[in-house]
mmCIF file of C-alpha atoms in Angstrom:
data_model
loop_
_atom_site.group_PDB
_atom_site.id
_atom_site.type_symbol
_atom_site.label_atom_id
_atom_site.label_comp_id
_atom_site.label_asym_id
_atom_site.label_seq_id
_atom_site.Cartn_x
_atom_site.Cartn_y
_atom_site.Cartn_z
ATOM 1 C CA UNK A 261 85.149 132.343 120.552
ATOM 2 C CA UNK A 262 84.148 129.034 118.960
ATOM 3 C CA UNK A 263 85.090 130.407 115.417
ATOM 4 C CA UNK A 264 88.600 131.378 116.737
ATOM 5 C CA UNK A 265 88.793 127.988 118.554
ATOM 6 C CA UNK A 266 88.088 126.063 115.260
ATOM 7 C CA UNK A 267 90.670 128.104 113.646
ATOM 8 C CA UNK A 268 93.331 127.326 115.747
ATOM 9 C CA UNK A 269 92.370 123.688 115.582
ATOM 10 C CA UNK A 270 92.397 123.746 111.536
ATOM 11 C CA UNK A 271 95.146 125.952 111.004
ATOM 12 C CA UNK A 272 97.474 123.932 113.711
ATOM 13 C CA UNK A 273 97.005 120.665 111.322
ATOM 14 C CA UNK A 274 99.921 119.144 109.775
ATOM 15 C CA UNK A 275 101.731 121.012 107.116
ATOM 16 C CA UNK A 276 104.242 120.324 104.991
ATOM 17 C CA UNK A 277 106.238 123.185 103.156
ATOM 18 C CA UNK A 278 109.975 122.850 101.693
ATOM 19 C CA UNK A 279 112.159 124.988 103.494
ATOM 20 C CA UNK A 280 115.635 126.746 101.773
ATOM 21 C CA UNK A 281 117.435 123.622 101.598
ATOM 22 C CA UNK A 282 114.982 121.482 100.477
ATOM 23 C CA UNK A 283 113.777 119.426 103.567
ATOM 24 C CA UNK A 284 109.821 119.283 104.567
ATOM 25 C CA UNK A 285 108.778 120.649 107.810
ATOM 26 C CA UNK A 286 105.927 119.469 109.884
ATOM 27 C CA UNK A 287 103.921 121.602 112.435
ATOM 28 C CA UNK A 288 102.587 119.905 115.091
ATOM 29 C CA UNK A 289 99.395 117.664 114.683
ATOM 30 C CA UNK A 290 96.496 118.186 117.583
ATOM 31 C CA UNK A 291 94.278 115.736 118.770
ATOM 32 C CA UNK A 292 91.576 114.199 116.579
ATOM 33 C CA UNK A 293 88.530 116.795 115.838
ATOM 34 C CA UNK A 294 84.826 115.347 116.264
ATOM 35 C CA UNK A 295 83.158 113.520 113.095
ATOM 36 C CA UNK A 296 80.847 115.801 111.414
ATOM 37 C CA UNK A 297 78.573 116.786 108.837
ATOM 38 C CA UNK A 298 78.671 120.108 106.852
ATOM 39 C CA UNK A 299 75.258 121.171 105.579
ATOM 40 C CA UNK A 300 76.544 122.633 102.115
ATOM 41 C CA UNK A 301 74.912 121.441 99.258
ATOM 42 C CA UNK A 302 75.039 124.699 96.923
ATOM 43 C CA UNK A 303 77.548 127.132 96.157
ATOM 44 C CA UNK A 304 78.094 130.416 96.933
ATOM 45 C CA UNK A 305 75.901 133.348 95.271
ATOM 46 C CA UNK A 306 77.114 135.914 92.942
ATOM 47 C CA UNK A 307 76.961 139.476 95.174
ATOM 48 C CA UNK A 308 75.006 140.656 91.934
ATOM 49 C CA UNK A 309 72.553 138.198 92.199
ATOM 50 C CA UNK A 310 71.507 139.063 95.728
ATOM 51 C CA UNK A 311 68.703 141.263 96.737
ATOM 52 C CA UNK A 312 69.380 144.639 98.203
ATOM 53 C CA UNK A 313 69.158 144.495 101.990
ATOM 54 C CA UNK A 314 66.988 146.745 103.643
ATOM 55 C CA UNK A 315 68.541 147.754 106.895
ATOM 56 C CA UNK A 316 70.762 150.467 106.882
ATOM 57 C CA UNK A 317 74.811 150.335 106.618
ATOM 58 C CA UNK A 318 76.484 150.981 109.785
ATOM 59 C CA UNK A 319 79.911 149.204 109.863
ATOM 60 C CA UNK A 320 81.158 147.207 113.337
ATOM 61 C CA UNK A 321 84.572 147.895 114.882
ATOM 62 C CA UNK A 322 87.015 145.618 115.658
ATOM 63 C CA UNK A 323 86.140 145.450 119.801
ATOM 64 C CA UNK A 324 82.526 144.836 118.839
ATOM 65 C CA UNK A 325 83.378 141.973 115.736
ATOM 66 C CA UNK A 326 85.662 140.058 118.111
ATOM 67 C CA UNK A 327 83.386 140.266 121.180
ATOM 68 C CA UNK A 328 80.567 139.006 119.037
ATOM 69 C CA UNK A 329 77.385 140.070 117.079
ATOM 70 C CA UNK A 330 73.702 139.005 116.507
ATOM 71 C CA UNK A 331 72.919 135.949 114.177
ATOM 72 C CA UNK A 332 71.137 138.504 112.083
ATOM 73 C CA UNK A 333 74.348 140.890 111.630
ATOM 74 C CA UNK A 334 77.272 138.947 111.173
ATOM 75 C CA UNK A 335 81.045 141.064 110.335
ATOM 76 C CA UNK A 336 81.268 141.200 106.547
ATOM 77 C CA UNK A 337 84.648 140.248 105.693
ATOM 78 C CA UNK A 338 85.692 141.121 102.258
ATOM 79 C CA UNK A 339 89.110 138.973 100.385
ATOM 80 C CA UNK A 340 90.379 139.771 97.003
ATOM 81 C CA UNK A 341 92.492 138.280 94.421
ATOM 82 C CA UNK A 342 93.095 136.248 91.468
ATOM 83 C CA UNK A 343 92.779 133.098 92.560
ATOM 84 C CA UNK A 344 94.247 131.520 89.371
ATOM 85 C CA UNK A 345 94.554 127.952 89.186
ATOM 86 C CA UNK A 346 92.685 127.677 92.936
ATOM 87 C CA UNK A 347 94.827 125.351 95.358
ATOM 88 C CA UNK A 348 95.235 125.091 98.726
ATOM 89 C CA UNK A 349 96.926 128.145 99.845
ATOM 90 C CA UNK A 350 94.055 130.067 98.300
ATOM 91 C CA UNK A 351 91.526 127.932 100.480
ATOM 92 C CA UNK A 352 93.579 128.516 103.495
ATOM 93 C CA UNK A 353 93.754 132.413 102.949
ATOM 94 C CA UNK A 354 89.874 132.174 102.916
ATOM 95 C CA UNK A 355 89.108 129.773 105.603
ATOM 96 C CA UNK A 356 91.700 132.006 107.579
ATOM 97 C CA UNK A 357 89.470 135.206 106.616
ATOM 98 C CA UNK A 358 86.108 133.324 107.374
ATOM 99 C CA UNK A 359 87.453 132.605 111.271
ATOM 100 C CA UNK A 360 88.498 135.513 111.849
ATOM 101 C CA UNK A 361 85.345 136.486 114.403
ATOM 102 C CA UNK A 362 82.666 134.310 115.739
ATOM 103 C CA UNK A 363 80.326 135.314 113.118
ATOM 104 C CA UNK A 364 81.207 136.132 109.687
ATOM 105 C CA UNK A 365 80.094 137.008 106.085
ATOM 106 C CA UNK A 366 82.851 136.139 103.778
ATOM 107 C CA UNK A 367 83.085 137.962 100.851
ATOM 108 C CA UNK A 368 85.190 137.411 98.083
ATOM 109 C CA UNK A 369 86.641 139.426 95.253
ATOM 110 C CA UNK A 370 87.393 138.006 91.802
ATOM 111 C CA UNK A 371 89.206 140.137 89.407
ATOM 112 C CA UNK A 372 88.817 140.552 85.849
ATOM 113 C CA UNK A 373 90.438 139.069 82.858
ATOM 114 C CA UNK A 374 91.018 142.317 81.565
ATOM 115 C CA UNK A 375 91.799 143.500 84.688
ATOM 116 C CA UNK A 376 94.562 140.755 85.638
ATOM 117 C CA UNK A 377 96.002 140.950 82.450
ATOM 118 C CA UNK A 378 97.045 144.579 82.785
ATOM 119 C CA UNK A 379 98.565 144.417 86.214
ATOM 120 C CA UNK A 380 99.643 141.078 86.972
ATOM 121 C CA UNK A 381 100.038 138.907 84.045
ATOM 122 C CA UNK A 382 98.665 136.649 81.877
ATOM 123 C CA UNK A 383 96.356 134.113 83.876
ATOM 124 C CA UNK A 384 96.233 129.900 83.158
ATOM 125 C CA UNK A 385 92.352 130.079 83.746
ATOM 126 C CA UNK A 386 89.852 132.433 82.239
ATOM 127 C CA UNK A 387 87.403 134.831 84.919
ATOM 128 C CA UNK A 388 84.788 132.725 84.363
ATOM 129 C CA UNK A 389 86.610 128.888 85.593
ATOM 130 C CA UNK A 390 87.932 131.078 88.618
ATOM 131 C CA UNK A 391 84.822 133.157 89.248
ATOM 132 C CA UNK A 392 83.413 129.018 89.662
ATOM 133 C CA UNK A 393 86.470 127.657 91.736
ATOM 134 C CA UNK A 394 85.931 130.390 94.066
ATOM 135 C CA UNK A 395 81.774 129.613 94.385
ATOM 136 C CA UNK A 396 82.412 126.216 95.194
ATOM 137 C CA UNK A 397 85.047 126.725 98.071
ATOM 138 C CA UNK A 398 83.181 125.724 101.356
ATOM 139 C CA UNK A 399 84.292 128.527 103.254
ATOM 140 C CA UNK A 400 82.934 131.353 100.872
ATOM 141 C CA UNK A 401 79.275 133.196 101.136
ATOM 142 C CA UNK A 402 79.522 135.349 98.394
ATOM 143 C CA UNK A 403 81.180 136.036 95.155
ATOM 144 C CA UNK A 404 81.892 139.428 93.870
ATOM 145 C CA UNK A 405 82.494 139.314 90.111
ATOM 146 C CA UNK A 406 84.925 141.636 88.146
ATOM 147 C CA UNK A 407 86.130 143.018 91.804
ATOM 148 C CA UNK A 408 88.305 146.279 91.766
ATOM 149 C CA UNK A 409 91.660 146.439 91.892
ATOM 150 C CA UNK A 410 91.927 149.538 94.507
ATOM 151 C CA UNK A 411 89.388 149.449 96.648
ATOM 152 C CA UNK A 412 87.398 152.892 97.296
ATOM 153 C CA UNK A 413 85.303 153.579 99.764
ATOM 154 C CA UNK A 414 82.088 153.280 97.434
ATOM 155 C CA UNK A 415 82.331 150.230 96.946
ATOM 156 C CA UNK A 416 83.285 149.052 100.909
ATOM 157 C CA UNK A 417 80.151 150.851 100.944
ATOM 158 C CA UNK A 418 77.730 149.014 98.503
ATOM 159 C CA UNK A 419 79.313 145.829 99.780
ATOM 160 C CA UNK A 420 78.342 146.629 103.340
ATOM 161 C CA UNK A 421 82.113 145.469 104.207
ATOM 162 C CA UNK A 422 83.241 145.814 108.274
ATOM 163 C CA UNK A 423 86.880 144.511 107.170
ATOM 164 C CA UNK A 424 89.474 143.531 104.177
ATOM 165 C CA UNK A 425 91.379 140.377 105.192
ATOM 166 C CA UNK A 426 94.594 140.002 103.501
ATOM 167 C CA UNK A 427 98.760 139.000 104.536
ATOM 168 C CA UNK A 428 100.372 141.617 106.019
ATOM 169 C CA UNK A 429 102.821 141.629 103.296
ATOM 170 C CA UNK A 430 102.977 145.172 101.717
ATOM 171 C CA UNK A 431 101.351 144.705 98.124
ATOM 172 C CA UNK A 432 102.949 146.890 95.618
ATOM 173 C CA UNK A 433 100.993 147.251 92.095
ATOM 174 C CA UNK A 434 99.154 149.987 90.184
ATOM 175 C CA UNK A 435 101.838 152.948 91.094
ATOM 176 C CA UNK A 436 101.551 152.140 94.864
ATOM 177 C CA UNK A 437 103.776 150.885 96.599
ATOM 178 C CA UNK A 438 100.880 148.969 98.853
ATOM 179 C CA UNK A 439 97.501 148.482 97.795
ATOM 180 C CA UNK A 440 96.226 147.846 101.182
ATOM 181 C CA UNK A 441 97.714 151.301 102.575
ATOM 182 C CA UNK A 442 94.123 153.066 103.024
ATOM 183 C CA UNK A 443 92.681 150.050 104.429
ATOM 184 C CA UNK A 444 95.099 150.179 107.222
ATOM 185 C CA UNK A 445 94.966 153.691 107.795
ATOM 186 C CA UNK A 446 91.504 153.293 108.096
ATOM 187 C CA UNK A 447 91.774 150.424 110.922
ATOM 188 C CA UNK A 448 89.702 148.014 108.828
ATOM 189 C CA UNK A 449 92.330 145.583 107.892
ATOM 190 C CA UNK A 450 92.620 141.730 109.356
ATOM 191 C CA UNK A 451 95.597 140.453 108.504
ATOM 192 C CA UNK A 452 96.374 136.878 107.289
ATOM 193 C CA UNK A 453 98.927 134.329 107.688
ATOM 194 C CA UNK A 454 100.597 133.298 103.801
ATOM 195 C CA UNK A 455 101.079 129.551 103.454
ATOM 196 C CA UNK A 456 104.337 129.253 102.395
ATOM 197 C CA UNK A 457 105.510 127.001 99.225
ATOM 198 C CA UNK A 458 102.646 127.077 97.487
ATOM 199 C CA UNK A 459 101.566 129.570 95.096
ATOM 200 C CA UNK A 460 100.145 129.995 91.729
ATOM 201 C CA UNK A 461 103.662 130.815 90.717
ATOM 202 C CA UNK A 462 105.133 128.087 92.111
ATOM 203 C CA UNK A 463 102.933 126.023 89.930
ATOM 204 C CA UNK A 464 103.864 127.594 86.871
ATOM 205 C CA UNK A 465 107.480 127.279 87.658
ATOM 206 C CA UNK A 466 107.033 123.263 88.322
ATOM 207 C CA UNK A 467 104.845 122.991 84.929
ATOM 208 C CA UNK A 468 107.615 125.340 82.953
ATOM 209 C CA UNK A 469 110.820 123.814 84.415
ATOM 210 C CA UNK A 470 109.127 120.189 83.161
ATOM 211 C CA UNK A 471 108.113 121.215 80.285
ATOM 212 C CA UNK A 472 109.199 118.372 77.992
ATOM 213 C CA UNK A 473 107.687 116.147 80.517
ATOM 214 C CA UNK A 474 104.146 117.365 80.839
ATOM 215 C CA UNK A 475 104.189 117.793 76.901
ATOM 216 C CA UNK A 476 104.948 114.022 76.426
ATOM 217 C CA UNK A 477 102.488 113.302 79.083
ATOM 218 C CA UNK A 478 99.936 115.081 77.013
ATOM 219 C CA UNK A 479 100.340 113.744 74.260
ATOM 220 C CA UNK A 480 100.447 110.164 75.430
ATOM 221 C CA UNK A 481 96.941 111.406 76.125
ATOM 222 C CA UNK A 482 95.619 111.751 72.966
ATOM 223 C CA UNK A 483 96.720 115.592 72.558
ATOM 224 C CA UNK A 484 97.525 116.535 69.669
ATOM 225 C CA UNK A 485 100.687 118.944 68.531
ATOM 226 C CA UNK A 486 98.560 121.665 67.459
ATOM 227 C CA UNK A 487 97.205 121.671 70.557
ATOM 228 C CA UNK A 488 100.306 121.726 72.306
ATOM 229 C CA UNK A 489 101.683 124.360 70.256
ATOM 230 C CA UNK A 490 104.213 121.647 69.521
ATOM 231 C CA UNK A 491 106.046 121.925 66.352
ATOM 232 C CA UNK A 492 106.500 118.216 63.794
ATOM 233 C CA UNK A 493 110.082 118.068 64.410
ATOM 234 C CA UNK A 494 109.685 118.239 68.162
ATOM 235 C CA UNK A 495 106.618 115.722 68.129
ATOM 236 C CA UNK A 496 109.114 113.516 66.662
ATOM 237 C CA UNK A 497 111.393 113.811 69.354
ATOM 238 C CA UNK A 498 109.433 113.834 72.036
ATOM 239 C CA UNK A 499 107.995 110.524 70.661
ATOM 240 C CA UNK A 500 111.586 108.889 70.452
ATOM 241 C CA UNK A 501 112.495 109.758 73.825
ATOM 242 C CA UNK A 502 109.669 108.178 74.954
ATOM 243 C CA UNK A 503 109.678 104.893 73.167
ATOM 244 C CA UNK A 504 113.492 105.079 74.727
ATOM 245 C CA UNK A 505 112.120 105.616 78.080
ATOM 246 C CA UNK A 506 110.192 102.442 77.632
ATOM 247 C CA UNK A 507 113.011 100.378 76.280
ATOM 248 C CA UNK A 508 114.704 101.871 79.540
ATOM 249 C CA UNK A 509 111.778 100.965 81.712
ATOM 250 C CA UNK A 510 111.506 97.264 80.413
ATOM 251 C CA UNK A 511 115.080 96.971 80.893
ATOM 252 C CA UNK A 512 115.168 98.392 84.037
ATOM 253 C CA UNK A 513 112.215 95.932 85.317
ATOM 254 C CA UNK A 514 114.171 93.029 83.884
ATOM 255 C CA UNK A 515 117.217 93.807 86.105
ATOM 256 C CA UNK A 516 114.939 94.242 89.027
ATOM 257 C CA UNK A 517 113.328 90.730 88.028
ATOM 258 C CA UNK A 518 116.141 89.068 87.755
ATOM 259 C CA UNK A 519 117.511 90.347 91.138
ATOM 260 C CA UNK A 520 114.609 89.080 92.870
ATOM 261 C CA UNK A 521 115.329 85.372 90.707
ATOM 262 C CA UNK A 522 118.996 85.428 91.405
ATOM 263 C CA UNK A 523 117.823 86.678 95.253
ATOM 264 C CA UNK A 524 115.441 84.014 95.872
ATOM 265 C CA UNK A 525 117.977 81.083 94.373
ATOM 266 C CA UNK A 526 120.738 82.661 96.871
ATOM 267 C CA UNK A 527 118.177 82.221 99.563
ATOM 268 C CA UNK A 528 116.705 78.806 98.383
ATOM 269 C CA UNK A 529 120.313 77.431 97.663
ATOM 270 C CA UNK A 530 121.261 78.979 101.063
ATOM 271 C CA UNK A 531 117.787 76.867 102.719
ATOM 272 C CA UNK A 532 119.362 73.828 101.137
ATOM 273 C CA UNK A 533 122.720 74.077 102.017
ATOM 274 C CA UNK A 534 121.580 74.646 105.693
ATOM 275 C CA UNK A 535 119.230 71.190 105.249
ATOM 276 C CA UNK A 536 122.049 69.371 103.805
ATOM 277 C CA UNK A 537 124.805 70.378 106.830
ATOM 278 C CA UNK A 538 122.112 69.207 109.298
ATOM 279 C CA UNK A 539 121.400 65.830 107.439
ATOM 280 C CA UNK A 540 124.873 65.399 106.903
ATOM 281 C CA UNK A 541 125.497 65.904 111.194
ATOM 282 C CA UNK A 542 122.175 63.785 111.734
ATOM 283 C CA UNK A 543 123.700 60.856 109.205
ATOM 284 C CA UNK A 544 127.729 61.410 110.567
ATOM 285 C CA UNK A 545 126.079 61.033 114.310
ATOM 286 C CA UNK A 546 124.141 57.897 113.251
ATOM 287 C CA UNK A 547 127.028 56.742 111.683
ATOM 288 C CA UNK A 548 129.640 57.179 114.593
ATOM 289 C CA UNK A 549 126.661 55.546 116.992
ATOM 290 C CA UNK A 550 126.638 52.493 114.994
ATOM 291 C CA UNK A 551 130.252 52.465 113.688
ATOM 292 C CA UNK A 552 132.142 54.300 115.745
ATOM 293 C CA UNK A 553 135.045 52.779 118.785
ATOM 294 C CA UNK A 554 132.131 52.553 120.893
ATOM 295 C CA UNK A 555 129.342 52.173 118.816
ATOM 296 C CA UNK A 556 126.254 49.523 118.846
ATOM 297 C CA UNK A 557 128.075 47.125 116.357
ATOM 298 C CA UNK A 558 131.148 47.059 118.309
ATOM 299 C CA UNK A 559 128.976 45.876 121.605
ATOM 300 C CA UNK A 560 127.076 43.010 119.315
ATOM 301 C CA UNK A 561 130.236 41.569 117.947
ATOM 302 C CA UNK A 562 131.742 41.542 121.768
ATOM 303 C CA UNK A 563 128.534 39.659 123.010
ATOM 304 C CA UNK A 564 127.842 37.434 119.810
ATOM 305 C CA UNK A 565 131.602 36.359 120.080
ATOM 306 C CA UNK A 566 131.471 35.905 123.746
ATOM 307 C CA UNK A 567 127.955 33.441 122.923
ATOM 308 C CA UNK A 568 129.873 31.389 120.415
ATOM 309 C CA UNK A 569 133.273 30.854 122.775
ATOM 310 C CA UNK A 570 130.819 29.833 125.265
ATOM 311 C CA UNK A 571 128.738 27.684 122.759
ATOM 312 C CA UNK A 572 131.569 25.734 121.605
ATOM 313 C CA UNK A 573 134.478 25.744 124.554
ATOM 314 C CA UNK A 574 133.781 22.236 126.185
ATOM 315 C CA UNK A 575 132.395 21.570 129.793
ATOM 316 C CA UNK A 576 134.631 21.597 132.465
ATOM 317 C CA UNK A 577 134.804 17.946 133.935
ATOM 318 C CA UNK A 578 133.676 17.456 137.309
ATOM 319 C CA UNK A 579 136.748 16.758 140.541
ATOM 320 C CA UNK A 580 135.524 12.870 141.056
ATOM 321 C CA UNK A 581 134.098 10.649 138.063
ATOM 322 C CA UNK A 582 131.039 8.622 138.962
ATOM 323 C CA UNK A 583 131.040 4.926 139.649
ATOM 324 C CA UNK A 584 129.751 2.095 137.480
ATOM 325 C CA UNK A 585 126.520 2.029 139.014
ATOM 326 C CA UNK A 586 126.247 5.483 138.551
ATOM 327 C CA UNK A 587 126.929 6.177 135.166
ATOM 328 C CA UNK A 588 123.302 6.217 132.750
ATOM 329 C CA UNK A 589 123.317 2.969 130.465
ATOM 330 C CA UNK A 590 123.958 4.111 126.831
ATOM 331 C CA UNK A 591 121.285 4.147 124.539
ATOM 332 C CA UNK A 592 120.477 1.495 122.281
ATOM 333 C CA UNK A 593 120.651 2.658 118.566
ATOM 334 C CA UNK A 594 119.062 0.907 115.630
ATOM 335 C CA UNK A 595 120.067 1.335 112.543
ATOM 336 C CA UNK A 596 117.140 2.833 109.942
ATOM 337 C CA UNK A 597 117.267 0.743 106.946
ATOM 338 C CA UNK A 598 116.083 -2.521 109.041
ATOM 339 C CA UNK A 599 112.541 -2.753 109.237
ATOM 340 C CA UNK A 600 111.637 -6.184 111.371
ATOM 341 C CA UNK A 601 110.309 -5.640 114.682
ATOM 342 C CA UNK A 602 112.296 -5.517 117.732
ATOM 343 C CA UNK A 603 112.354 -8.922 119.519
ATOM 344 C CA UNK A 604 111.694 -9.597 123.169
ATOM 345 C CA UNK A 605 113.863 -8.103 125.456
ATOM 346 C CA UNK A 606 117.222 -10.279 126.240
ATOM 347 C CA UNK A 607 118.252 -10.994 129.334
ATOM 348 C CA UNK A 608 120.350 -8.607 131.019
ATOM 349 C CA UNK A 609 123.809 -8.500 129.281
ATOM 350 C CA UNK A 610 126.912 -9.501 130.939
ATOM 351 C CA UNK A 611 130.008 -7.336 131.332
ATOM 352 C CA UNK A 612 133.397 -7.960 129.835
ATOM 353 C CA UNK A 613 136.379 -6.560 131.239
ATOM 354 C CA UNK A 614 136.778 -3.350 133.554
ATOM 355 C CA UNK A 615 134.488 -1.278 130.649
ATOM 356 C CA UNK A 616 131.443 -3.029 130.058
ATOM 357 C CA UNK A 617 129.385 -2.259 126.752
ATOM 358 C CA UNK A 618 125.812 -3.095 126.339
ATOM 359 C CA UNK A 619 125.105 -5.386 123.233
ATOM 360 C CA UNK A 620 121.989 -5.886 121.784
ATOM 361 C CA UNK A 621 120.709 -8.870 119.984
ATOM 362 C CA UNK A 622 120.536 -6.979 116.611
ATOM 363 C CA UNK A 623 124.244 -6.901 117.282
ATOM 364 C CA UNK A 624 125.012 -10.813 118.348
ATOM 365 C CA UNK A 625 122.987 -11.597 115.065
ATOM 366 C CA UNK A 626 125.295 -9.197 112.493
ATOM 367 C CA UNK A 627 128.454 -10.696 114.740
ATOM 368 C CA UNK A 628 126.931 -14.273 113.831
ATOM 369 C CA UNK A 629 126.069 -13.395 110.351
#
């Protein structure tokens, strides 16, 4: 139960697959699975290279597999194909095959170059590349070189297989119009769920419908038109469209460039522009505070004006002038360009008429002089 648990986990991760029209869809994603590591350092053995076992063959039913058996007899699952250029709807088929019970035995089938070639079609890899893709897939035990393309009961026999995992798709090939038919009939079949758009042909269509791409690619590489099956005239081409692409390409990044210059002016002119309208409000306030109907300079005019009316508007006389007695004598001035010393103080002067002046002797002596 903890294979078929694992399963579900793994095969309910996120996958993406193009539908009819085009779009991706995405299965659900579970929770996060806990951090572990996988103890495979080696690849899988070739069945050929395997000792005999000792113990007699007696196959398990299906009850029995999914119920569970001993460490020391695990169900043999058997998968066959082509496996040509190995991706991951190959490794899904097999890790689908490998969970099928608690404890299994996965073994799988390679076929032939020879083999292929007469029923399916040329192949992109040779036996010996996919015989090695499929030894190094974590989820395989064992490798059965140049496998059959029918199986017969012999050799479910020498292979000690319980079951054949495979899709349930109906496999027509060889003059039958399902490979698998026997297998069925025979109640040892597991069936397996296809991952859709993905498939060695589906590969083959991408590389042939870009063909002019991957062939420039290449040779961009360092591959030469020989090896390309590429012929001078087309070498030629190829390499003209190419140094046009980069012509396009720098010309292209020069219009992005100077999007991002003219972009960045737009947005610096647009930063300045906003600075300036709030300098010009900041110096326009000022400006109306100072200058303005009731601005600071209009208030310091008013008061300096009203100081200087008040400085030079004379005092306003008092209701009754004082007496003679009362009034202050006047002072006594001396003109600065005579030096002698001041004589003695006269005698107290007398007073002519209804206004009396003080004279001083300086004054008696210029009337005399």
């Amino acid at each position: 139960m903890e294979a078929q648990s694992s399963s579900g986990l793994l095969l309910s991760r996120k996958r993406r697959r193009e539908g009819s029209n085009g779009e991706t869809e995405e299965g659900e994603r579970l929770g996060k699975i806990p951090r572990c590591t996988v103890g495979l350092k080696h690849p899988a053995p070739f069945a050929d290279e395997l000792e005999p076992a000792a113990t007699p063959y007696e196959r398990v039913n299906m009850e029995e597999a999914k119920r569970g058996t001993p460490p020391d007899r695990p169900v043999r699952v058997y998968a066959d194909g082509i496996f040509d250029v190995f991706h991951s709807g190959h490794a899904r088929a097999l890790m689908q095959a490998k969970c099928l019970f608690p404890n299994t035995h996965l073994i799988v089938g390679v076929c032939s170059d020879d083999l292929t070639h007469k029923y399916k079609g040329f192949t992109v890899m040779n036996e010996d590349e996919r015989y090695d893709a499929i030894r190094h897939c974590r989820y395989v035990d064992e490798v059965v070189r140049n496998a059959p393309w029918t199986l017969t009961p012999e050799f479910l026999a020498r292979h000690r297989i319980d079951f054949v995992a495979h899709d349930d798709i109906p496999y027509s090939s060889a003059g039958s119009d399902d490979v698998y038919k026997h297998i069925k009939e025979a109640g040892m079949f597991a069936p397996t769920q296809r991952t859709e758009g993905i498939s060695t042909s589906d590969i083959i269509t991408r590389i042939v419908r870009d063909y002019d791409v991957y062939v420039r690619r290449n040779l961009q590489r360092g591959y030469t038109a020989k090896e390309l099956n590429v012929s001078f005239i087309n070498e030629k081409k190829y390499h003209l469209q190419e140094r046009v692409d980069k012509v396009k390409r720098k010309v292209r990044d020069v219009e992005e460039k100077s999007k991002e210059f003219v972009q960045k002016v737009e947005e610096k002119s647009i930063d300045l522009i906003q600075k300036w309208e709030e300098k010009s409000r900041e110096f326009i306030g000022n400006f109306l505070q100072m200058f303005g109907p009731e601005g600071a300079l209009k208030h310091m005019l008013k008061e300096g004006k009203g100081r200087m009316l008040q400085a030079i508007s004379p005092r306003q006389s008092p209701n009754s002038s004082p007496t003679r007695e009362e009034r202050s004598p006047s002072p006594t001035f001396r003109l600065p360009f005579f030096t002698k010393t001041s004589p003695p103080p006269s005698p107290p002067p007398h007073h002519s008429g209804a206004r009396g002046y003080l004279i001083s002797d300086d004054d008696d002596e210029d009337d005399e002089n």
